[in-house]
Coordinates of C-alpha atoms and ligand atoms in Angstrom, one line a residue:
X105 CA -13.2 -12.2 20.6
X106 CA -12.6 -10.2 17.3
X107 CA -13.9 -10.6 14.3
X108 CA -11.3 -11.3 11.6
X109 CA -11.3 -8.9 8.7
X110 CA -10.0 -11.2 5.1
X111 CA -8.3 -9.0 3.1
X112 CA -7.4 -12.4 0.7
X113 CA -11.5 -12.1 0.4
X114 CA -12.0 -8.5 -0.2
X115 CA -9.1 -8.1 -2.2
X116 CA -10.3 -11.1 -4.6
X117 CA -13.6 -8.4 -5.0
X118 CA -11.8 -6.0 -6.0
X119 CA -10.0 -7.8 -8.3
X120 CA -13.1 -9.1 -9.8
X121 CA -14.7 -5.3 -10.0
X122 CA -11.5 -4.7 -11.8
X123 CA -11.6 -7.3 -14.4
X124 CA -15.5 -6.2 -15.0
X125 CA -14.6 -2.8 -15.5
X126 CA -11.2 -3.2 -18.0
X127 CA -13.8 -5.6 -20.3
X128 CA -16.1 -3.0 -20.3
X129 CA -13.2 0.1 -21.3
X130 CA -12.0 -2.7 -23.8
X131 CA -15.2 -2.8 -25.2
X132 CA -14.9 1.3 -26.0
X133 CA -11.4 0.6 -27.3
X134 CA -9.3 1.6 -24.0
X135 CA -6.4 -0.8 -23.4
X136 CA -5.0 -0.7 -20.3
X137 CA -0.9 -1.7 -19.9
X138 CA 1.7 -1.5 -17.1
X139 CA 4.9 -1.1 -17.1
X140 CA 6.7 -3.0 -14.7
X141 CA 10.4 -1.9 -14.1
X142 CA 13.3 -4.2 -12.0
X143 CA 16.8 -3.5 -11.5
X144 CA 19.0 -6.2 -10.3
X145 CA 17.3 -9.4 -9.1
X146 CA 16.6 -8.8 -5.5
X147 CA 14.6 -12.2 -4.7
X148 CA 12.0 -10.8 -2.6
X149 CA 11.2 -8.1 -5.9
X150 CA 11.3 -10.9 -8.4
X151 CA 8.3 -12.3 -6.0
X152 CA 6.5 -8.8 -5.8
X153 CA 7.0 -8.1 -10.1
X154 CA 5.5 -11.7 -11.0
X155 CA 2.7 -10.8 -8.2
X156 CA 1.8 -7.9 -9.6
X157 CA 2.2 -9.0 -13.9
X158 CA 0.2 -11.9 -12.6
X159 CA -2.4 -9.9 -10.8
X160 CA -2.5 -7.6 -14.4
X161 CA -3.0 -10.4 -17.0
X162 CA -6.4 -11.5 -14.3
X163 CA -7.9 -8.5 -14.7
X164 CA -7.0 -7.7 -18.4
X165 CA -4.2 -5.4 -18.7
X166 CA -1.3 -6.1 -20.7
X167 CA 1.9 -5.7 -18.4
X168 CA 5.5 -4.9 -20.2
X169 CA 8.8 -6.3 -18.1
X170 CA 12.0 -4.5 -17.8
X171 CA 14.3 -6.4 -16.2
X172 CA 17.6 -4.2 -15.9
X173 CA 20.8 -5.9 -14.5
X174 CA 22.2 -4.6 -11.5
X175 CA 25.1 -2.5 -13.0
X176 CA 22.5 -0.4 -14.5
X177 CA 23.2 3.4 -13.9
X178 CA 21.0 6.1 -12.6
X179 CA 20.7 8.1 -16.2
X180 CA 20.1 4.9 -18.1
X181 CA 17.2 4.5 -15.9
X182 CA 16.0 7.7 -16.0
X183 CA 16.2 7.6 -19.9
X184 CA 14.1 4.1 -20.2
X185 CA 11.2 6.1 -17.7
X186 CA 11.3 9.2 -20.4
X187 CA 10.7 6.7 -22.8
X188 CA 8.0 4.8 -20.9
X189 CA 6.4 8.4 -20.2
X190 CA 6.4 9.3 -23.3
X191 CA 4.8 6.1 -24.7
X192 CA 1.0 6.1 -25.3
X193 CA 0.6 3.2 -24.8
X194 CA 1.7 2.7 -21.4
X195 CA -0.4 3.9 -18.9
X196 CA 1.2 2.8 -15.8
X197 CA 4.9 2.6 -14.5
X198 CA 5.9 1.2 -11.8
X199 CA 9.8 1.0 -10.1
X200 CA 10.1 -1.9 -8.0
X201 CA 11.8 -0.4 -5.1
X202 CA 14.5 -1.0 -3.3
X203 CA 17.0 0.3 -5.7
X204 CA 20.6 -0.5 -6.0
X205 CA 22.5 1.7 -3.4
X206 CA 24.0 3.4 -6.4
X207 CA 21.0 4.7 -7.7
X208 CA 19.2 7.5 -6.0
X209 CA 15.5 6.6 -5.2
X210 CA 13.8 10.2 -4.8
X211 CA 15.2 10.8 -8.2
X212 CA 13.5 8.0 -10.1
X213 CA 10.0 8.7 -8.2
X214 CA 10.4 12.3 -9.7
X215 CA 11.3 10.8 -13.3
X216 CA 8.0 9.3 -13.3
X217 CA 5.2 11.0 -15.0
X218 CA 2.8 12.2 -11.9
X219 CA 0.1 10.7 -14.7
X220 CA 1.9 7.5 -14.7
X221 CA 2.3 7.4 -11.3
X222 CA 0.4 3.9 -10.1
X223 CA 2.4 3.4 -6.7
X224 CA 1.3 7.3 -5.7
X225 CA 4.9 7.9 -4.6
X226 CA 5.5 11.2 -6.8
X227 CA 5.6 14.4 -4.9
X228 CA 2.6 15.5 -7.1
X229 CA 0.3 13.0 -6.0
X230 CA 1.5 13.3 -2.2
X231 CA 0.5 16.8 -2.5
X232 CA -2.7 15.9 -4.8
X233 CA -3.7 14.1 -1.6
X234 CA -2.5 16.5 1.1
X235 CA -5.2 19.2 -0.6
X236 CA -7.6 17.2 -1.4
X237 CA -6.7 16.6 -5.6
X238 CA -7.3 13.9 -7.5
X239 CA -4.6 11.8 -8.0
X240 CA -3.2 8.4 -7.1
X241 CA -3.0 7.4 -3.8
X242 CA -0.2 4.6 -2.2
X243 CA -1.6 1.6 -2.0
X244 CA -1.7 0.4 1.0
X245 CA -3.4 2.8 2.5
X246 CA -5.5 3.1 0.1
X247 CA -6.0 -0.8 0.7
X248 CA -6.8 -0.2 4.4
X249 CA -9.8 2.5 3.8
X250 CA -10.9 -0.3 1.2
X251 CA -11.1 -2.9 4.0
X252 CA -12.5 -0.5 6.6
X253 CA -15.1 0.8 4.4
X254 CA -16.0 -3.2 2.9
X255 CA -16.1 -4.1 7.0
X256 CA -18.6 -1.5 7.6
X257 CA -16.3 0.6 10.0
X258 CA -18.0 3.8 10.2
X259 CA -14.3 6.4 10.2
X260 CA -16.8 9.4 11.0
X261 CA -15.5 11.4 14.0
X262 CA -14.0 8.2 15.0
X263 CA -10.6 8.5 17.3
X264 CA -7.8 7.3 15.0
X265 CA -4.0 6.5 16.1
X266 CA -1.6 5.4 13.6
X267 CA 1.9 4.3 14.8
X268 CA 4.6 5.1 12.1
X269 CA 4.8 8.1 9.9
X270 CA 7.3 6.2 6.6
X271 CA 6.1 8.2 3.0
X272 CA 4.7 5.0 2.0
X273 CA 2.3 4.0 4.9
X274 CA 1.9 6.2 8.0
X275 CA 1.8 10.0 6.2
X276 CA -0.8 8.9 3.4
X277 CA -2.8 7.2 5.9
X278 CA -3.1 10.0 8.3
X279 CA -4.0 12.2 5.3
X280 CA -7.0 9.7 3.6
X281 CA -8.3 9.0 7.2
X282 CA -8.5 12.9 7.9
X283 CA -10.4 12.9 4.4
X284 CA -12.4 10.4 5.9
X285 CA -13.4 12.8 8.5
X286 CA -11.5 11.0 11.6
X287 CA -9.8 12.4 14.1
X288 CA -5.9 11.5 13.3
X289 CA -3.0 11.0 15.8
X290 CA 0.2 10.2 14.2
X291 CA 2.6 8.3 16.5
X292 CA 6.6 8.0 16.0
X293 CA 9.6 6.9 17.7
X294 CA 9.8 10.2 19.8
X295 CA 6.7 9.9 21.2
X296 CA 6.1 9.8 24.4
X297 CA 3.4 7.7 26.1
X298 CA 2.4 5.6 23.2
X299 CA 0.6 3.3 25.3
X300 CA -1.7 6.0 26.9
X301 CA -2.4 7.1 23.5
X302 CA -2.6 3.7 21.3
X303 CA -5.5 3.3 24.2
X304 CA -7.3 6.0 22.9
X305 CA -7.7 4.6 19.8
X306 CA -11.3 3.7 18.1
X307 CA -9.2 2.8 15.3
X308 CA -5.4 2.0 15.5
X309 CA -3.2 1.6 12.4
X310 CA 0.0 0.0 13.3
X311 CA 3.0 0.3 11.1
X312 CA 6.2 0.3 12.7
X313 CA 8.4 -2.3 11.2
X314 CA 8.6 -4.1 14.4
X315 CA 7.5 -7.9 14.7
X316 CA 4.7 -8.4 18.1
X317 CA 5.1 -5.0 19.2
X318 CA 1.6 -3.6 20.1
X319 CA 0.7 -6.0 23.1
X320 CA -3.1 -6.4 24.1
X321 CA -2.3 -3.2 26.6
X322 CA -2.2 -0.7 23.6
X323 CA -5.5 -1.9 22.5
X324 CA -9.1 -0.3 24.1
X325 CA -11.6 -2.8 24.7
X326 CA -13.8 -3.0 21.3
X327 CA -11.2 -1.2 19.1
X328 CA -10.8 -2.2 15.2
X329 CA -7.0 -2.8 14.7
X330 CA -5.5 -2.7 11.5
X331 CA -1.6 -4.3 11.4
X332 CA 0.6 -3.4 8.4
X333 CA 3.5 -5.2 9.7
X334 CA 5.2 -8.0 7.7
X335 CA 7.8 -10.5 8.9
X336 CA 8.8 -13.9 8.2
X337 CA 10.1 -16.5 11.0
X338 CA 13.4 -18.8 10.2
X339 CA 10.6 -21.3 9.3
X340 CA 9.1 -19.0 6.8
X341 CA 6.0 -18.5 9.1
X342 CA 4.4 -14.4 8.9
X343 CA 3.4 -12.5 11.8
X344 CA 2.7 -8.5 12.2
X345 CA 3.6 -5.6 14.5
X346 CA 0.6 -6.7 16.6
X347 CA 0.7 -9.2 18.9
X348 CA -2.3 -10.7 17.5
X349 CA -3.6 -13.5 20.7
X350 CA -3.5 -10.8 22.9
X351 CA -4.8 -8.3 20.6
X352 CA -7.8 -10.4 19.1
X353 CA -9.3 -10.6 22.9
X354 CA -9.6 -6.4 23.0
X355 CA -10.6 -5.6 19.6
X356 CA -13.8 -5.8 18.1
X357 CA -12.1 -6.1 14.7
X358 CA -8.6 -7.1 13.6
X359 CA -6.9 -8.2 10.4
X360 CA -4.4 -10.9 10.8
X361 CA -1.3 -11.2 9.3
X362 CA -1.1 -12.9 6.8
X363 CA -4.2 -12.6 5.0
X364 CA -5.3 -8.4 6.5
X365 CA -3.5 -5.6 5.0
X366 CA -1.1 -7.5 2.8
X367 CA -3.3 -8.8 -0.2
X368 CA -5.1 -5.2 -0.2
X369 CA -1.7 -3.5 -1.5
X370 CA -1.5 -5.0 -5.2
X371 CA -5.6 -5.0 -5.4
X372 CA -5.1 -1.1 -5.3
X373 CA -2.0 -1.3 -7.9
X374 CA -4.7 -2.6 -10.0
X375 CA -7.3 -0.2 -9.5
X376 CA -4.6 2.9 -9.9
X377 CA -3.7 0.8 -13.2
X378 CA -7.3 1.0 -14.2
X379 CA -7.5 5.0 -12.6
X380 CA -4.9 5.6 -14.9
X381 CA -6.7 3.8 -17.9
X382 CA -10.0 6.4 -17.4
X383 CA -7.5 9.4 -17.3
X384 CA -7.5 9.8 -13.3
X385 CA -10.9 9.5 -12.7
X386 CA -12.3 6.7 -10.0
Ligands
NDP946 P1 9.4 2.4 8.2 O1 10.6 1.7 8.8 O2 9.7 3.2 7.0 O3 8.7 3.3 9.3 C1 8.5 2.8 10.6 C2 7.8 3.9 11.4 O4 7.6 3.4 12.7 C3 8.7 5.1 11.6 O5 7.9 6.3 11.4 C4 9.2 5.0 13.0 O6 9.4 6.3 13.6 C5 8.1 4.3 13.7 N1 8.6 3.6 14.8 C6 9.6 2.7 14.9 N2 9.8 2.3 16.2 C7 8.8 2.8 16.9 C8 8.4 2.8 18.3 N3 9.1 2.0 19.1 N4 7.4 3.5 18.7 C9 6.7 4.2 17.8 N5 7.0 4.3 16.5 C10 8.0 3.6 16.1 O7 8.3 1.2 7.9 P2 7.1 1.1 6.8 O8 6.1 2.1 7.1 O9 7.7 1.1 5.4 O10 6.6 -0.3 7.1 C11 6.1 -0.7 8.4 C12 5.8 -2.2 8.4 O11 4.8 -2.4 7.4 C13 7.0 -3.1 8.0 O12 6.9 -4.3 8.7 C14 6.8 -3.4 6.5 O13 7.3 -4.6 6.1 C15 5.3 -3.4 6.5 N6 4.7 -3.0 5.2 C16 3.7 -3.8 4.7 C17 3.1 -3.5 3.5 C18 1.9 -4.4 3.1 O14 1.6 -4.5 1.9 N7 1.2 -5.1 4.0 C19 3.5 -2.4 2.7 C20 4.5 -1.6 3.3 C21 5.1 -1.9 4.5 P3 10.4 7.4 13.2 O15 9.8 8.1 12.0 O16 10.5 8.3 14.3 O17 11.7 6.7 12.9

């Protein structure tokens, strides 16, 4: 049986490394503050914005709210992030995303200052990564290497398979695992035998968007299996992309959902927050 990796746990450490470290920049006068920017009133956003100001005021950043009605138009938008990128004393902007059909989302990630840039969605930072640049990095992957590393998962030459290549999840993975010196697959709805190759897997990442679909038979006996996968039941109850009673019996590690992968992703807003407090460096 698996061994259950709590990302509610190891997120709550980082949180608390966090906190320790903004006391100590306040202490040489650096004042962290994020801006947090909404358009329309999308309930599942207004969850994720008070989430994340709530997760700011813990560890001791101030947070500033823009909460733009739905109407609002692409170059009013644009204008408020050339303001927030030119303010000094913001150091972080974030766009909750989605966006109002009307308004083009690849345009507002390139608005946003690459030094601003907490979510690590700007071309900039995707490239930073790519070549190995400082920069930020998105956050949930940057969550999973977190709980990999705090598990004690040595990545080293270790077979990795990650099903889904989205900009927010599958790419940046592949890339920080690489930099982590495994050896990457990337899986995608055109590939062919995904079974065969899922089984290969020291380390499978699954994030496809689709609710129980990695069975036991994907999984290699001892694997560590890391599910991204959100969805909520008609009774409000979560579950993954893994079918996790089968999948807990193969692997040696798993993180369940919720409580694996899904706590991890605002812990690492706050540490870009406090990345972009020091000036980009970790
Ligand atoms: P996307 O829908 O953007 O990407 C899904 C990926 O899965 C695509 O690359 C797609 O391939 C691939 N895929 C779809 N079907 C199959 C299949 N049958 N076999 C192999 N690959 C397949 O999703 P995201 O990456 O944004 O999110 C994935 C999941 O993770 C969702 O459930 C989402 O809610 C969750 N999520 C959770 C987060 C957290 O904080 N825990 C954060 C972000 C996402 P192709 O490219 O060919 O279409």
């Amino acid at each position: 049986m698996a061994e259950i990796i709590d990302g509610k746990k190891i997120s709550a450490e980082i949180k608390e490394e966090l906190k320790e470290k903004v006391a100590s920049l306040k202490s040489q006068g650096i004042e962290g503050c994020l801006a947090v920017v909404q358009v329309g009133d999308d309930p599942a956003s207004c969850v994720y914005v008070r989430n994340k100001k709530k997760a700011c005021e813990y560890i001791g950043i101030k947070s500033k709210s823009y909460e733009l009605p739905a109407e609002t138009t692409q170059e009013e938008l644009l204008k408020l992030i050339g303001q927030l990128n030119e303010d000094a004393s913001v150091n972080g902007i974030l766009v909750q995303l989605p966006l109002p059909s009307h308004i083009d989302e690849k345009t507002i990630i390139n608005g946003i200052s690459p030094k601003k840039d907490v979510d690590g969605f700007h071309p900039e930072s995707v490239g930073s990564l790519t070549i190995g640049q400082p920069g930020f990095v998105s956050c949930t992957p940057a969550g999973i290497i977190e709980l990999l590393k705090r598990s004690h998962v040595n990545i080293d030459g270790k077979n990795c398979v990650i099903v889904g290549r989205s900009n927010i999840v599958g790419k940046p993975m592949a890339l920080l695992m690489l930099r982590e010196n495994a050896t990457v697959t990337i899986t995608h709805s055109h590939t062919k035998n995904l079974q065969d190759i899922c089984k290969t897997a020291d380390i499978l990442i699954v994030a496809i968007g689709k609710n129980k679909f990695i069975t036991g038979d994907y999984i290699k006996e001892g694997a560590v299996v890391i599910d991204v996968g959100i969805h909520r039941d008609e009774n409000n109850k979560l579950s993954g992309d893994v079918k996790f009673d089968e999948a807990e019996k193969k692997a040696s590690l798993i993180t369940p959902v919720p409580g694996g992968v899904g706590p991890m992703t605002i812990a690492m807003l706050m540490y870009n927050c406090v990345k972009a407090m020091t000036g980009m460096k970790d």
